[in-house]
Coordinates of C-alpha atoms in Angstrom, one line a residue:
X172 CA 20.1 38.6 -76.6
X173 CA 23.6 39.5 -75.6
X174 CA 25.2 42.8 -76.7
X175 CA 28.5 43.3 -78.5
X176 CA 30.6 43.9 -75.4
X177 CA 29.3 40.9 -73.4
X178 CA 32.5 39.0 -74.1
X179 CA 34.8 41.5 -72.4
X180 CA 36.3 40.3 -69.1
X181 CA 37.3 43.0 -66.6
X182 CA 38.9 42.8 -63.2
X183 CA 37.0 44.0 -60.1
X184 CA 38.2 44.3 -56.5
X185 CA 36.2 43.1 -53.5
X186 CA 35.4 46.4 -51.7
X187 CA 33.2 44.9 -49.0
X188 CA 31.8 41.6 -47.7
X189 CA 28.8 41.4 -45.4
X190 CA 26.9 38.5 -43.9
X191 CA 23.2 39.1 -44.9
X192 CA 21.7 35.8 -43.9
X193 CA 22.7 32.3 -42.8
X194 CA 25.4 31.1 -45.3
X195 CA 24.7 34.2 -47.5
X196 CA 27.3 36.9 -48.1
X197 CA 26.9 40.2 -50.0
X198 CA 29.9 41.4 -52.0
X199 CA 30.4 44.9 -53.4
X200 CA 32.8 44.8 -56.4
X201 CA 34.5 47.9 -57.8
X202 CA 37.0 48.9 -60.4
X203 CA 40.4 49.6 -58.9
X204 CA 40.7 52.8 -61.0
X205 CA 37.2 54.0 -60.4
X206 CA 36.2 53.4 -64.0
X207 CA 32.5 53.3 -64.9
X208 CA 31.1 49.8 -65.2
X209 CA 28.8 48.6 -68.0
X210 CA 25.2 49.6 -67.6
X211 CA 22.7 47.0 -66.4
X212 CA 18.9 46.7 -65.8
X213 CA 16.8 44.8 -63.2
X214 CA 17.1 41.1 -63.7
X215 CA 20.6 41.1 -65.2
X216 CA 23.4 38.8 -64.1
X217 CA 27.1 38.7 -64.5
X218 CA 29.6 35.9 -64.9
X219 CA 32.0 35.7 -62.0
X220 CA 35.2 34.1 -63.3
X221 CA 37.3 32.5 -60.6
X222 CA 39.6 30.6 -63.0
X223 CA 39.4 29.3 -66.6
X224 CA 37.3 26.3 -65.5
X225 CA 35.2 28.0 -62.8
X226 CA 32.6 30.4 -64.0
X227 CA 29.4 31.1 -62.2
X228 CA 26.4 33.5 -62.8
X229 CA 25.1 35.8 -60.1
X230 CA 22.3 38.4 -60.2
X231 CA 23.1 42.0 -59.8
X232 CA 21.4 43.9 -57.0
X233 CA 21.4 47.5 -55.8
X234 CA 20.7 50.7 -57.8
X235 CA 20.7 50.3 -61.6
X236 CA 21.9 53.9 -61.9
X237 CA 25.0 53.1 -59.8
X238 CA 27.8 52.7 -62.4
X239 CA 30.8 52.4 -60.2
X240 CA 30.1 49.2 -58.4
X241 CA 28.4 45.8 -58.8
X242 CA 26.6 44.1 -55.8
X243 CA 25.9 40.4 -55.6
X244 CA 24.8 38.0 -52.9
X245 CA 26.1 34.4 -52.8
X246 CA 24.7 31.4 -50.9
X247 CA 27.2 28.9 -49.8
X248 CA 25.7 25.7 -51.3
X249 CA 26.2 22.5 -49.3
X250 CA 26.6 20.6 -52.6
X251 CA 28.7 23.3 -54.2
X252 CA 30.8 22.3 -57.2
X253 CA 33.4 24.8 -56.1
X254 CA 32.0 28.2 -57.1
X255 CA 30.1 29.4 -54.1
X256 CA 32.7 27.9 -51.8
X257 CA 35.5 29.8 -53.5
X258 CA 33.5 33.1 -53.4
X259 CA 32.9 32.6 -49.6
X260 CA 36.7 32.3 -49.2
X261 CA 37.4 35.7 -50.8
X262 CA 38.9 38.5 -48.7
X263 CA 38.7 42.3 -49.0
X264 CA 40.9 43.5 -51.8
X265 CA 40.9 40.3 -53.8
X266 CA 40.4 40.6 -57.5
X267 CA 38.1 38.5 -59.6
X268 CA 37.1 38.4 -63.3
X269 CA 33.7 39.7 -64.3
X270 CA 31.9 39.3 -67.7
X271 CA 28.6 40.8 -68.7
X272 CA 26.2 41.9 -67.7
X273 CA 23.5 40.0 -69.6
X274 CA 19.7 39.9 -69.0
X275 CA 17.4 37.0 -69.8
X276 CA 15.0 38.1 -67.0
X277 CA 14.0 41.5 -68.2
X278 CA 11.4 43.5 -66.2
X279 CA 8.7 44.5 -68.6
X280 CA 6.9 47.8 -67.8
X281 CA 3.5 47.0 -66.3
X282 CA 1.0 48.6 -64.0
X283 CA 1.2 45.6 -61.5
X284 CA 3.5 42.8 -60.6
X285 CA 3.5 39.7 -58.4
X286 CA 7.0 38.7 -57.3
X287 CA 7.7 35.2 -56.0
X288 CA 11.1 34.3 -54.6
X289 CA 12.6 31.2 -53.0
X290 CA 15.8 31.4 -51.0
X291 CA 18.6 33.2 -52.8
X292 CA 16.2 33.7 -55.7
X293 CA 15.4 37.0 -54.0
X294 CA 18.5 38.6 -55.5
X295 CA 17.2 39.4 -59.0
X296 CA 13.8 40.4 -57.5
X297 CA 15.3 43.2 -55.3
X298 CA 16.2 45.6 -58.1
X299 CA 12.8 44.8 -59.8
X300 CA 11.0 46.0 -56.7
X301 CA 13.0 49.2 -56.8
X302 CA 12.0 49.8 -60.4
X303 CA 8.4 48.9 -59.7
X304 CA 8.4 51.4 -56.8
X305 CA 10.0 54.2 -58.9
X306 CA 7.4 53.7 -61.7
X307 CA 4.5 53.8 -59.2
X308 CA 3.4 50.2 -60.1
X309 CA 1.3 48.1 -57.8
X310 CA 3.3 45.1 -56.6
X311 CA 3.6 42.4 -53.9
X312 CA 6.2 39.9 -53.0
X313 CA 5.8 36.3 -51.7
X314 CA 9.2 35.2 -50.3
X315 CA 9.9 31.8 -48.9
X316 CA 13.0 30.2 -47.4
X317 CA 14.0 27.4 -45.0
X318 CA 13.9 29.7 -42.0
X319 CA 13.9 33.4 -41.3
X320 CA 17.6 33.4 -40.6
X321 CA 18.3 32.0 -44.0
X322 CA 16.2 34.6 -45.9
X323 CA 18.5 37.4 -47.0
X324 CA 17.1 40.9 -46.8
X325 CA 13.7 39.6 -45.5
X326 CA 13.4 41.8 -42.4
X327 CA 14.6 44.9 -44.3
X328 CA 12.0 44.3 -47.0
X329 CA 9.2 44.1 -44.4
X330 CA 10.4 47.1 -42.6
X331 CA 10.5 49.2 -45.8
X332 CA 7.4 47.9 -47.6
X333 CA 5.1 46.5 -45.0
X334 CA 2.2 44.3 -46.0
X335 CA 3.2 44.2 -49.6
X336 CA 5.9 41.7 -48.5
X337 CA 4.7 38.3 -47.3
X338 CA 7.3 36.0 -45.7
X339 CA 6.9 32.2 -45.6
X340 CA 9.7 30.6 -43.5
X341 CA 9.2 26.9 -44.1
X342 CA 9.9 25.9 -40.5
X343 CA 7.1 28.2 -39.4
X344 CA 4.5 28.3 -42.2
X345 CA 5.4 25.6 -44.7
X346 CA 5.7 26.3 -48.4
X347 CA 4.5 29.5 -50.1
X348 CA 0.7 29.1 -50.6
X349 CA 1.1 29.5 -54.3
X350 CA -2.6 28.7 -55.0
X351 CA -3.8 31.7 -53.0
X352 CA -0.9 34.0 -54.0
X353 CA -1.4 33.4 -57.7
X354 CA -5.2 33.3 -57.7
X355 CA -5.1 37.0 -57.1
X356 CA -3.6 37.4 -60.5
X357 CA -6.9 37.9 -62.3
X358 CA -5.9 41.6 -62.8
X359 CA -3.2 40.5 -65.2
X360 CA -0.2 41.3 -63.1
X361 CA 3.1 40.2 -64.5
X362 CA 4.6 37.5 -62.4
X363 CA 8.3 37.1 -61.9
X364 CA 9.6 34.1 -60.0
X365 CA 13.1 32.9 -59.1
X366 CA 14.2 30.1 -56.8
X367 CA 14.8 26.4 -56.6
X368 CA 13.4 24.1 -59.3
X369 CA 10.5 22.7 -57.3
X370 CA 9.1 26.2 -56.7
X371 CA 9.5 27.1 -60.4
X372 CA 7.8 23.9 -61.5
X373 CA 4.9 24.5 -59.1
X374 CA 4.5 28.1 -60.3
X375 CA 4.6 26.9 -64.0
X376 CA 2.0 24.3 -63.4
X377 CA -0.4 26.7 -61.7
X378 CA 0.1 29.2 -64.6
X379 CA -0.3 26.7 -67.3
X380 CA -3.5 28.3 -68.5
X381 CA -2.4 31.9 -68.2
X382 CA -2.0 34.0 -71.4
X383 CA 1.5 34.0 -72.8
X384 CA 3.7 36.7 -71.4
X385 CA 2.3 36.9 -67.9
X386 CA 4.8 34.5 -66.3
X387 CA 8.6 35.1 -66.2
X388 CA 11.0 32.6 -64.6
X389 CA 14.7 32.5 -64.0
X390 CA 16.4 29.2 -63.2
X391 CA 19.6 28.3 -61.3
X392 CA 19.7 24.8 -62.8
X393 CA 18.3 23.2 -65.9
X394 CA 14.7 22.0 -65.8
X395 CA 13.9 18.4 -66.8
X396 CA 13.6 18.1 -70.6
X397 CA 11.6 15.3 -72.0
X398 CA 13.3 14.1 -75.3
X399 CA 10.8 12.1 -77.4
X400 CA 13.1 11.2 -80.3
X401 CA 16.7 10.0 -80.4
X402 CA 19.4 12.5 -81.3
X403 CA 20.4 12.6 -84.9
X404 CA 23.3 14.1 -86.9
X405 CA 22.8 17.6 -88.2
X406 CA 24.6 19.8 -90.7
X407 CA 25.3 23.3 -89.4
X408 CA 26.3 26.1 -91.7
X409 CA 27.9 29.2 -90.0
X410 CA 26.9 32.1 -92.2
X411 CA 29.5 34.7 -91.0
X412 CA 32.4 32.2 -91.1
X413 CA 31.2 30.5 -94.3
X414 CA 31.9 27.1 -92.8
X415 CA 29.8 23.9 -93.0
X416 CA 30.1 21.5 -90.0
X417 CA 28.8 18.0 -89.5
X418 CA 27.5 17.5 -85.9
X419 CA 27.3 13.8 -85.0
X420 CA 24.4 12.6 -82.8
X421 CA 26.6 12.1 -79.8
X422 CA 28.2 15.6 -79.8
X423 CA 26.8 19.0 -79.0
X424 CA 26.6 21.8 -81.6
X425 CA 28.7 24.0 -79.4
X426 CA 31.5 21.4 -79.1
X427 CA 31.8 21.0 -82.9
X428 CA 31.7 24.8 -83.5
X429 CA 34.4 25.4 -80.9
X430 CA 36.5 22.6 -82.3
X431 CA 36.4 24.3 -85.6
X432 CA 38.0 27.4 -84.1
X433 CA 34.9 29.6 -84.0
X434 CA 34.6 31.7 -80.8
X435 CA 31.3 31.3 -79.1
X436 CA 30.8 32.8 -75.7
X437 CA 29.8 30.2 -73.2
X438 CA 29.4 29.9 -69.4
X439 CA 27.1 27.3 -67.8
X440 CA 26.8 24.9 -70.7
X441 CA 23.6 23.6 -69.2
X442 CA 21.1 25.8 -71.0
X443 CA 20.3 28.1 -68.1
X444 CA 22.4 31.3 -68.4
X445 CA 21.7 32.3 -72.0
X446 CA 25.3 33.1 -72.7
X447 CA 25.5 31.1 -75.9
X448 CA 22.2 32.2 -77.4
X449 CA 22.7 32.4 -81.2
X450 CA 20.5 33.7 -84.0
X451 CA 19.1 31.0 -86.3
X452 CA 18.8 32.1 -89.9
X453 CA 17.4 28.8 -91.3
X454 CA 16.2 25.5 -90.0
X455 CA 14.2 24.3 -87.0
X456 CA 15.9 24.1 -83.6
X457 CA 15.1 21.4 -81.2
X458 CA 15.1 23.5 -78.0
X459 CA 16.4 21.9 -74.8
X460 CA 17.2 25.0 -72.8
X461 CA 15.7 26.4 -69.6
X462 CA 15.9 30.1 -70.7
X463 CA 13.8 30.8 -73.7
X464 CA 10.0 31.3 -73.3
X465 CA 7.6 29.0 -75.0
X466 CA 6.8 31.7 -77.6
X467 CA 10.5 32.3 -78.2
X468 CA 11.1 28.6 -78.7
X469 CA 8.2 28.4 -81.1
X470 CA 9.5 31.3 -83.1
X471 CA 12.8 29.6 -83.5
X472 CA 14.8 32.8 -84.1
X473 CA 17.5 31.9 -81.6
X474 CA 18.8 28.8 -79.8
X475 CA 21.2 27.9 -77.1
X476 CA 23.8 25.9 -78.9
X477 CA 25.2 24.3 -75.7
X478 CA 22.3 22.0 -75.3
X479 CA 19.8 22.4 -78.1
X480 CA 19.9 20.4 -81.4
X481 CA 17.8 20.4 -84.6
X482 CA 14.5 19.0 -85.8
X483 CA 15.6 19.8 -89.4
X484 CA 18.5 18.2 -91.2
X485 CA 20.3 21.5 -91.5
X486 CA 20.7 24.7 -89.5
X487 CA 22.1 28.0 -90.6
X488 CA 23.5 30.0 -87.7
X489 CA 24.6 33.6 -87.5
X490 CA 28.2 32.8 -86.5

């Protein structure tokens, strides 16, 4: 869940730009005055605000104890909607807006981990490996990509960690052999996976029978949501604002709340970043997000108001 200062936007300067793989650049962002930046933990991401209508989320990398810079890596997507293309056009000294950090992909302390990364999905995994190392945990990484040249930090990881890192360039070895990689998880290692949707779906399918809490995923795009019933109107009461709103079937809860003048922090509006996660005080949400775990959705204590609706006729939200 977001913290109280998550809504603050601050300006950071591009201190360095480095090509770290085919179509992938690493950027180091610093405060012009050398101010300390908000603390973050492995798995966290920030919003990069390029203009009012162009906000993208990128995972933080590097040392979580380094409070004077943020480091991100950005893949130039062929089908970019504008975000990655704009970032690849940045120059040294340029300033950009940053908001966060937030963390929906927390690394839970454990004696052992299996990390699975596909392509640019390696970025949130990198600080997790550092934390696992510092805690003396047993861990391994299965890392796939289109080709070696496209796999950021791959050779550095192998050079530093040896056999604990297994690389699977698709043009050489095909897909990550998930069956064999995940079959070794009988020791109860926590599994963290980030990458394209086909990889995440395959991992979810193989882990369908695992105990709750062993698998943790982070998505770049919303997963397919099967909607069994037609959307229906819902009454939404905002407890802090003492406002009752009627949300018609053809509009989102977020849209109606925003139209009423209530400030809700938003970013992706696709149910993947977790920015608009809101506490539910009463009622039953109809979860349609790609962030909350199955147990979190079943508990119904929070919801993402950008995409989710209601199974009950009324919701009471902590807004």
